[in-house]
Coordinates of C-alpha atoms in Angstrom, one line a residue:
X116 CA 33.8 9.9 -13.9
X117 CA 30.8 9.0 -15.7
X118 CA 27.7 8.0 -14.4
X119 CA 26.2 4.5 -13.8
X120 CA 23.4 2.9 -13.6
X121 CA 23.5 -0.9 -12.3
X122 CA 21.1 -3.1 -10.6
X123 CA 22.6 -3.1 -6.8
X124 CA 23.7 -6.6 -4.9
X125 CA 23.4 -7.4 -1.1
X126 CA 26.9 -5.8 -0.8
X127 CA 25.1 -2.8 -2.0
X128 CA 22.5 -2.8 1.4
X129 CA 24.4 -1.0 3.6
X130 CA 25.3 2.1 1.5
X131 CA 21.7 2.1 0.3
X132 CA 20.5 2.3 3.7
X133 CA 22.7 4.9 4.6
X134 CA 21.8 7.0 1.2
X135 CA 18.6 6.8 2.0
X136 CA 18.9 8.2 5.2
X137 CA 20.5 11.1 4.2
X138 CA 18.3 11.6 1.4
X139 CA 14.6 11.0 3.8
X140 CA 16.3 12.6 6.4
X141 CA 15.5 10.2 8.8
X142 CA 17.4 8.3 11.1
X143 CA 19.4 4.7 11.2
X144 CA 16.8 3.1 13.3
X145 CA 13.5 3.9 10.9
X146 CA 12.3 0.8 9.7
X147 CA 12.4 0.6 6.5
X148 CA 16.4 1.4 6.3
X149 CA 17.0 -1.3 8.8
X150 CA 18.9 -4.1 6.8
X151 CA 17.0 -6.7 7.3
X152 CA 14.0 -5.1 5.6
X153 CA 16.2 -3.6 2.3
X154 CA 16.9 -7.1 2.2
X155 CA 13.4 -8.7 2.2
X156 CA 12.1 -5.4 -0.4
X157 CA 15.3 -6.2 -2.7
X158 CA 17.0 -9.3 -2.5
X159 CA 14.4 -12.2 -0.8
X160 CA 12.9 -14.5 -3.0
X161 CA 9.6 -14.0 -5.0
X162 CA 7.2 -16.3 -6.7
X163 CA 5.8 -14.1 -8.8
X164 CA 8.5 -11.7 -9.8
X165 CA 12.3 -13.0 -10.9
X166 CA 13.5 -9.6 -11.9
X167 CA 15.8 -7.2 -10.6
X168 CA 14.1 -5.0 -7.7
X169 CA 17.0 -2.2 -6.6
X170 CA 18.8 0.0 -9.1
X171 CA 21.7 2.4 -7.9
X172 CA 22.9 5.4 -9.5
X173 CA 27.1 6.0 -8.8
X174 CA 29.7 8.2 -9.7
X175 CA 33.0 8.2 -8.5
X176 CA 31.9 4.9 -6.3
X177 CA 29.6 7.2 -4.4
X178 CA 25.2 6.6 -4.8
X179 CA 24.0 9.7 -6.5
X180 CA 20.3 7.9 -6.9
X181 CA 18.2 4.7 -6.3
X182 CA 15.1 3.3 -7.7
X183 CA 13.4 0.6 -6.0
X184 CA 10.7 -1.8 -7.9
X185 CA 7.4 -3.1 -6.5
X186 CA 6.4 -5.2 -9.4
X187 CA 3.0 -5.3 -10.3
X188 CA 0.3 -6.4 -12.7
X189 CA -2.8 -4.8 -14.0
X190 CA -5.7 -7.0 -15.5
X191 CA -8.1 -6.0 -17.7
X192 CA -10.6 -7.4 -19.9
X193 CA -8.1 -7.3 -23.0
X194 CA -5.9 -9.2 -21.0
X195 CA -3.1 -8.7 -18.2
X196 CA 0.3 -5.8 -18.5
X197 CA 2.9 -6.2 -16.4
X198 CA 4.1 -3.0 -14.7
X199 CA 5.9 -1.6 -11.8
X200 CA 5.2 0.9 -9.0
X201 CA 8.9 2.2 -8.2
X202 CA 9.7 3.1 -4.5
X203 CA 12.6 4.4 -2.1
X204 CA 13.0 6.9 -5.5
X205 CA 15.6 9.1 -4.5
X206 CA 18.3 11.5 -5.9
X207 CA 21.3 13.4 -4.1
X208 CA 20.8 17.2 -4.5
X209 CA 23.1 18.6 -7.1
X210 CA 22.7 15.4 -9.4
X211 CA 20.7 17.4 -11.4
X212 CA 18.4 15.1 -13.9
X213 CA 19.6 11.3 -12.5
X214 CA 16.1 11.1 -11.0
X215 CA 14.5 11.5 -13.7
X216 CA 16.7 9.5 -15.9
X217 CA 16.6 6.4 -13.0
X218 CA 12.3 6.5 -13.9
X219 CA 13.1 6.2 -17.4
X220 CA 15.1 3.8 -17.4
X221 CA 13.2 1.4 -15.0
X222 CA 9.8 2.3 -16.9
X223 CA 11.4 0.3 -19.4
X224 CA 11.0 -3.2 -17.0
X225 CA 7.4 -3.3 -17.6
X226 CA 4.4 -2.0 -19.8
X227 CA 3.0 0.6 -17.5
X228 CA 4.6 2.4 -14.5
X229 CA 2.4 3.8 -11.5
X230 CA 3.0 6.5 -8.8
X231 CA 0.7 6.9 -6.0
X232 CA 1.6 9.7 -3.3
X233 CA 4.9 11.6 -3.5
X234 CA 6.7 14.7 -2.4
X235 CA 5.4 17.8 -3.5
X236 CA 8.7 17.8 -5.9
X237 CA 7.6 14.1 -7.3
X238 CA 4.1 15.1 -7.9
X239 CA 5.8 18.4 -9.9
X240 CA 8.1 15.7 -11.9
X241 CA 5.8 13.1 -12.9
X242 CA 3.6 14.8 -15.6
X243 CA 6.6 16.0 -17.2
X244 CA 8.1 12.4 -17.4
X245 CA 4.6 10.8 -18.9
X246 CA 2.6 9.8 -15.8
X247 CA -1.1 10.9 -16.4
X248 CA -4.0 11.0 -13.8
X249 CA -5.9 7.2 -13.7
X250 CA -8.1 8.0 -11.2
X251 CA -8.7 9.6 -7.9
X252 CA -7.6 7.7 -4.3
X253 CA -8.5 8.4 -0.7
X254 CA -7.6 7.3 2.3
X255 CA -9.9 6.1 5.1
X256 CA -9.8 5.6 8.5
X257 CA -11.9 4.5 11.6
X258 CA -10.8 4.7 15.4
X259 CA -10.8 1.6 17.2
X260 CA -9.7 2.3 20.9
X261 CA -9.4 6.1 21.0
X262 CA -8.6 6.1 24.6
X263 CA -5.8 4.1 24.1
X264 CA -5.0 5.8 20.7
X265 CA -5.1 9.4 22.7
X266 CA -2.4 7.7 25.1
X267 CA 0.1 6.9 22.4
X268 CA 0.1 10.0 20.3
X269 CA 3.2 11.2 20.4
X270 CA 2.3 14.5 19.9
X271 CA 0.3 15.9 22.7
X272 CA -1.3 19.3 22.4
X273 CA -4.5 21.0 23.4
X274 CA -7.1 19.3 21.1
X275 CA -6.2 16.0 22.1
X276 CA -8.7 15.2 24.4
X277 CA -11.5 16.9 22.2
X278 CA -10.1 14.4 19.4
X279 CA -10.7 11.8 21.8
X280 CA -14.0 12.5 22.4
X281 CA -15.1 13.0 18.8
X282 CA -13.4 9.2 18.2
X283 CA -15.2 7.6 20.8
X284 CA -18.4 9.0 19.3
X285 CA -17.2 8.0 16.1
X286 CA -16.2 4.5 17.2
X287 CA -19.5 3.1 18.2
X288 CA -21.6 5.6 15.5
X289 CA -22.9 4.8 12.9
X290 CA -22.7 1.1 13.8
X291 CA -20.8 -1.2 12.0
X292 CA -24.1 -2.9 10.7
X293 CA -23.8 -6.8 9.9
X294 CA -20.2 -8.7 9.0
X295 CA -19.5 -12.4 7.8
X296 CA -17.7 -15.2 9.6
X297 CA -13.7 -14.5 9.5
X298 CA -10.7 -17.0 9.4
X299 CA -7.3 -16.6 9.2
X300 CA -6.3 -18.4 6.1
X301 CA -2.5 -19.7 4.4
X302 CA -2.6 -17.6 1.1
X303 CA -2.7 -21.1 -0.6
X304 CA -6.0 -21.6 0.9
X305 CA -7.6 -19.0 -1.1
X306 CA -9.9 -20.0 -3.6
X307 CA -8.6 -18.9 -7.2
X308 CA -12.2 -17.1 -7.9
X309 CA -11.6 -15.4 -4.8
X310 CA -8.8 -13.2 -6.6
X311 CA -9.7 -10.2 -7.9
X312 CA -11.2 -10.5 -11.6
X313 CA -11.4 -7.4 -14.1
X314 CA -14.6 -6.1 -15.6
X315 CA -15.8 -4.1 -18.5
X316 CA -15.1 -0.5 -17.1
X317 CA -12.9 -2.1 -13.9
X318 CA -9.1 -2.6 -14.0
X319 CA -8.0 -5.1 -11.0
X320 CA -4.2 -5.7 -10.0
X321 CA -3.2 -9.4 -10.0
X322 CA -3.6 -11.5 -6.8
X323 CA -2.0 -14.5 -6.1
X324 CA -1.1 -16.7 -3.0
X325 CA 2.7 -15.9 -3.8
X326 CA 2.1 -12.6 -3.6
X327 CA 0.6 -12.8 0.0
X328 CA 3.2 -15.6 1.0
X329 CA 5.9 -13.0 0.2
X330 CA 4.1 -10.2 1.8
X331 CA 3.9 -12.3 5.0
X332 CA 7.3 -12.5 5.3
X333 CA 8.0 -9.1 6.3
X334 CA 10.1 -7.5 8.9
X335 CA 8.5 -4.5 9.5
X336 CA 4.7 -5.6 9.9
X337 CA 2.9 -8.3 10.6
X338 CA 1.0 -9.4 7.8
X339 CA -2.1 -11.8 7.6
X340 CA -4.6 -12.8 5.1
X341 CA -8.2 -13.7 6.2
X342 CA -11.2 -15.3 4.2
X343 CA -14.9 -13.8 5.3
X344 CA -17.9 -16.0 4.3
X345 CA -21.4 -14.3 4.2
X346 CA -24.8 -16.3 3.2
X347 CA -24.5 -14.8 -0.4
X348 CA -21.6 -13.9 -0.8
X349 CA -17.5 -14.3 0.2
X350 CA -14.4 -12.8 0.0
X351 CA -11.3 -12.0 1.5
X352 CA -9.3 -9.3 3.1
X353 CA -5.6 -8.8 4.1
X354 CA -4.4 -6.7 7.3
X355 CA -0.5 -5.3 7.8
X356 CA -0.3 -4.2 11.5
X357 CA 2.2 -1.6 12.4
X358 CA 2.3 0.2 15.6
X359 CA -0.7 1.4 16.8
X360 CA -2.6 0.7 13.5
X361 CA -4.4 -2.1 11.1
X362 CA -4.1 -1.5 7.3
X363 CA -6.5 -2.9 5.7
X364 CA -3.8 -3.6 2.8
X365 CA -6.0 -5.5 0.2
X366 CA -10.3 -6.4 0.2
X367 CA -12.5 -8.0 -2.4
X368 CA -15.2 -9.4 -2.8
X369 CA -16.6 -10.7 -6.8
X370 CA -20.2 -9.6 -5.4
X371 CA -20.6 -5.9 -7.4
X372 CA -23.0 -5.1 -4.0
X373 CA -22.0 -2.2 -1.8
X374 CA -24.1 -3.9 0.8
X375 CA -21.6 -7.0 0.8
X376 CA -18.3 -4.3 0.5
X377 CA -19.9 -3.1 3.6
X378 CA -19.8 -6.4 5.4
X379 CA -16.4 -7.0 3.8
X380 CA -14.9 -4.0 5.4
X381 CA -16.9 -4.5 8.5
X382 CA -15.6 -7.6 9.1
X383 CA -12.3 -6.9 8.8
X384 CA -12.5 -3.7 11.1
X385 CA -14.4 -6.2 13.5
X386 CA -11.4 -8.5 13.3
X387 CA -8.6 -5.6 13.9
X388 CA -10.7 -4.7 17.1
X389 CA -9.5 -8.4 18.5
X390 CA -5.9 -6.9 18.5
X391 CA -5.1 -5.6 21.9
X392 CA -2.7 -3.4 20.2
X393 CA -4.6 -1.8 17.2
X394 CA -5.7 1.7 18.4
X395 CA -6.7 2.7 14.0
X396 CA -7.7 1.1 11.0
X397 CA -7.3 2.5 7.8
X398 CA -7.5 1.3 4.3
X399 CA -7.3 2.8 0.6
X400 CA -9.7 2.8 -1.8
X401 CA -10.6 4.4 -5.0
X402 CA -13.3 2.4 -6.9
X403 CA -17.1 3.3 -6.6
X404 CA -18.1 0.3 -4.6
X405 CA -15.4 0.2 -1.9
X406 CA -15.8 4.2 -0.9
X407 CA -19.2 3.3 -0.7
X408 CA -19.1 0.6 1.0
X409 CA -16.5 2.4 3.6
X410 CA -18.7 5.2 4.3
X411 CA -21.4 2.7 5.3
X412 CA -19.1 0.5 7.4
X413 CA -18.3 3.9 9.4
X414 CA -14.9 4.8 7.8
X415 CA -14.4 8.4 6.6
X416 CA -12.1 10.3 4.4
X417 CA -8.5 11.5 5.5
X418 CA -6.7 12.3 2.3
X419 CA -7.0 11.9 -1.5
X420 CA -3.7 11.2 -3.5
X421 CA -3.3 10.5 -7.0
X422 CA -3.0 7.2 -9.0
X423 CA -0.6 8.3 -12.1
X424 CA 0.1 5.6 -14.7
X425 CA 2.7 6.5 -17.8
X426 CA 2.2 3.8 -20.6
X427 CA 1.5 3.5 -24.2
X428 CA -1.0 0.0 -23.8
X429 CA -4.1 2.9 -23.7
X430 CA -4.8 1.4 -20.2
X431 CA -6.3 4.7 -19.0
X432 CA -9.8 4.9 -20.5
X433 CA -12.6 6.9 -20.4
X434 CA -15.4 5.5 -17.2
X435 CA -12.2 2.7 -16.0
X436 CA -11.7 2.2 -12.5
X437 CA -9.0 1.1 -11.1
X438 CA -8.5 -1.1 -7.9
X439 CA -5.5 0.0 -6.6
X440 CA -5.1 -0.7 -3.0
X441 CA -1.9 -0.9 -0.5
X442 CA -0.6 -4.2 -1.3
X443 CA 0.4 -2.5 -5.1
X444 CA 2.8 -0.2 -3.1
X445 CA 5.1 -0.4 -0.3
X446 CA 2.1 2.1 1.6
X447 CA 0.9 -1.5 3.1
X448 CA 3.6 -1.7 5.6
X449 CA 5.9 1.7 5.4
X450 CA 5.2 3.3 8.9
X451 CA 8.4 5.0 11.0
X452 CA 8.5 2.6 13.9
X453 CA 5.7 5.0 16.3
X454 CA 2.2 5.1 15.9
X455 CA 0.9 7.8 13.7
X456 CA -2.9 8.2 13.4
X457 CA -5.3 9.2 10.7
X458 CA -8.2 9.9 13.0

């Protein structure tokens, strides 16, 4: 029977969940398989997105692939390009080429389609679908309570308490240096020239309130905007909380000072710390100004990944950044239901 390609329904959930378990290898009770989150990723309600956001593969009535869709939307100074960053990609071994052919055929949904992080078979595929290197992302991270982060690892071996040691150290040094007043804000509350504006050699994805008012609806993390004020300056910052750890999901500031990134970032760790339960922060970050600003606010480096664009609107141009953060992927609240630690 021939293949087909069709954009799935909620009667589609259930299989999908249990395709994707087979595929990730992981089990029924990881998050972001349980139903209630497919449902919120696929089918809830967004303000700033009406199209279709799950694709299934069958043959023979059986899912031989899937392709989710996190729409996004990147602004420049020539104006703004819809794209998409897809997710849960996955193909059943021995469907040679549907993969592949699932990418191409959602590429078509937008102007530009970005990948950031993969499996060592993803990173091998995507140049030869395209996808070319934007620019270069790392991941940062700062203990919070490392006694209490050394209690719930859930791996314990040798060099755990010599980790712990180093992250107390490295929790109170070098000092988080001054922060601005925080409030926990509705995402309506958020001034527009808050959002994120592009520059000459800066690319910025699109912010909006309905973004963050769907992000705060789901399952798997609790997500919560904030609004920092400084003397100067102001800005705002978004944390997703999943076990153990506060992702610092989205930051910005319009003030091109590292000094005021610094207090940005600071504040928002500062703000994590008033959780009982958050043992970690981390963040992403790729753009000059925020990876300076994070070494100064006492985060370090933990990984670097790849942000991989494949278009034809000659968005990727020589001395552009790009700020590409967790809320343009499903990275903001993905976790597998345990803490797992950076630091």
């Amino acid at each position: 029977m021939k293949s087909q390609l069709r954009p799935s329904t909620e009667a589609d959930h259930a299989a999908i969940a249990s395709f994707l378990c087979e595929i990730f290898g992981v089990s029924r009770g990881f998050p972001s398989v349980q139903l209630n989150q497919i449902h919120w990723k696929y089918s809830a309600p967004r303000r700033d997105y009406e199209g279709e956001r799950s694709w299934v593969m069958e043959r023979d009535g059986q899912i031989i692939a899937h392709g989710g869709v996190w729409p996004v939307c990147l602004l420049t100074g020539d104006g703004e390009t819809a794209g998409l960053h897809v997710i849960d990609w996955a193909a059943r071994p021995g469907a040679a080429g549907t993969g592949a052919f699932v990418i191409k055929q959602l590429s078509r949904l937008g102007g530009f389609t970005c990948a950031a992080e993969g499996s060592e078979d993803t990173e091998k595929i995507l140049p030869l679908l395209g996808f070319r290197v934007a620019q270069e992302l790392t991941l940062w991270a700062r203990p919070a309570s490392p006694l209490r982060q050394a209690l719930t690892h859930h791996q314990f071996d040798a060099r755990l308490p010599a980790r712990c040691a180093r992250n107390t150290c490295w929790r109170y040094w070098p000092p988080l240096g001054p922060s601005w007043r925080v409030e926990e804000v509705v995402p309506e509350e958020v001034p527009e020239d808050l959002w994120p504006r592009p520059e000459p050699h800066l690319a910025v994805f699109q912010r909006s309130a309905a973004l963050f008012r769907y992000l705060a609806g789901c399952p798997s993390a609790r997500v919560r905007l904030y609004r920092a004020t400084g003397a100067q300056a102001a800005g705002y910052f978004c944390l997703s909380r999943v076990p153990g750890v506060a992702k610092i999901i989205d930051a910005w500031t319009p003030s091109p000072a590292v000094e005021d990134w610094a207090a940005l970032y600071a504040s928002a760790f500062r703000e994590a710390l008033a959780d009982p339960e958050v043992f970690e922060v981390v963040t992403l970050a790729g753009i000059a100004r925020a990876t300076q600003a994070l070494h100064r606010a006492g985060f370090r480096p933990r990984g670097v990944t790849d942000l991989t664009l494949a278009e034809n609107a000659g968005l990727i141009q020589p001395g552009r950044e790009f700020h590409f953060q967790m809320a343009d992927t499903d990275k903001g609240f993905r976790h597998s239901g345990r803490p797992e630690y950076l630091t």
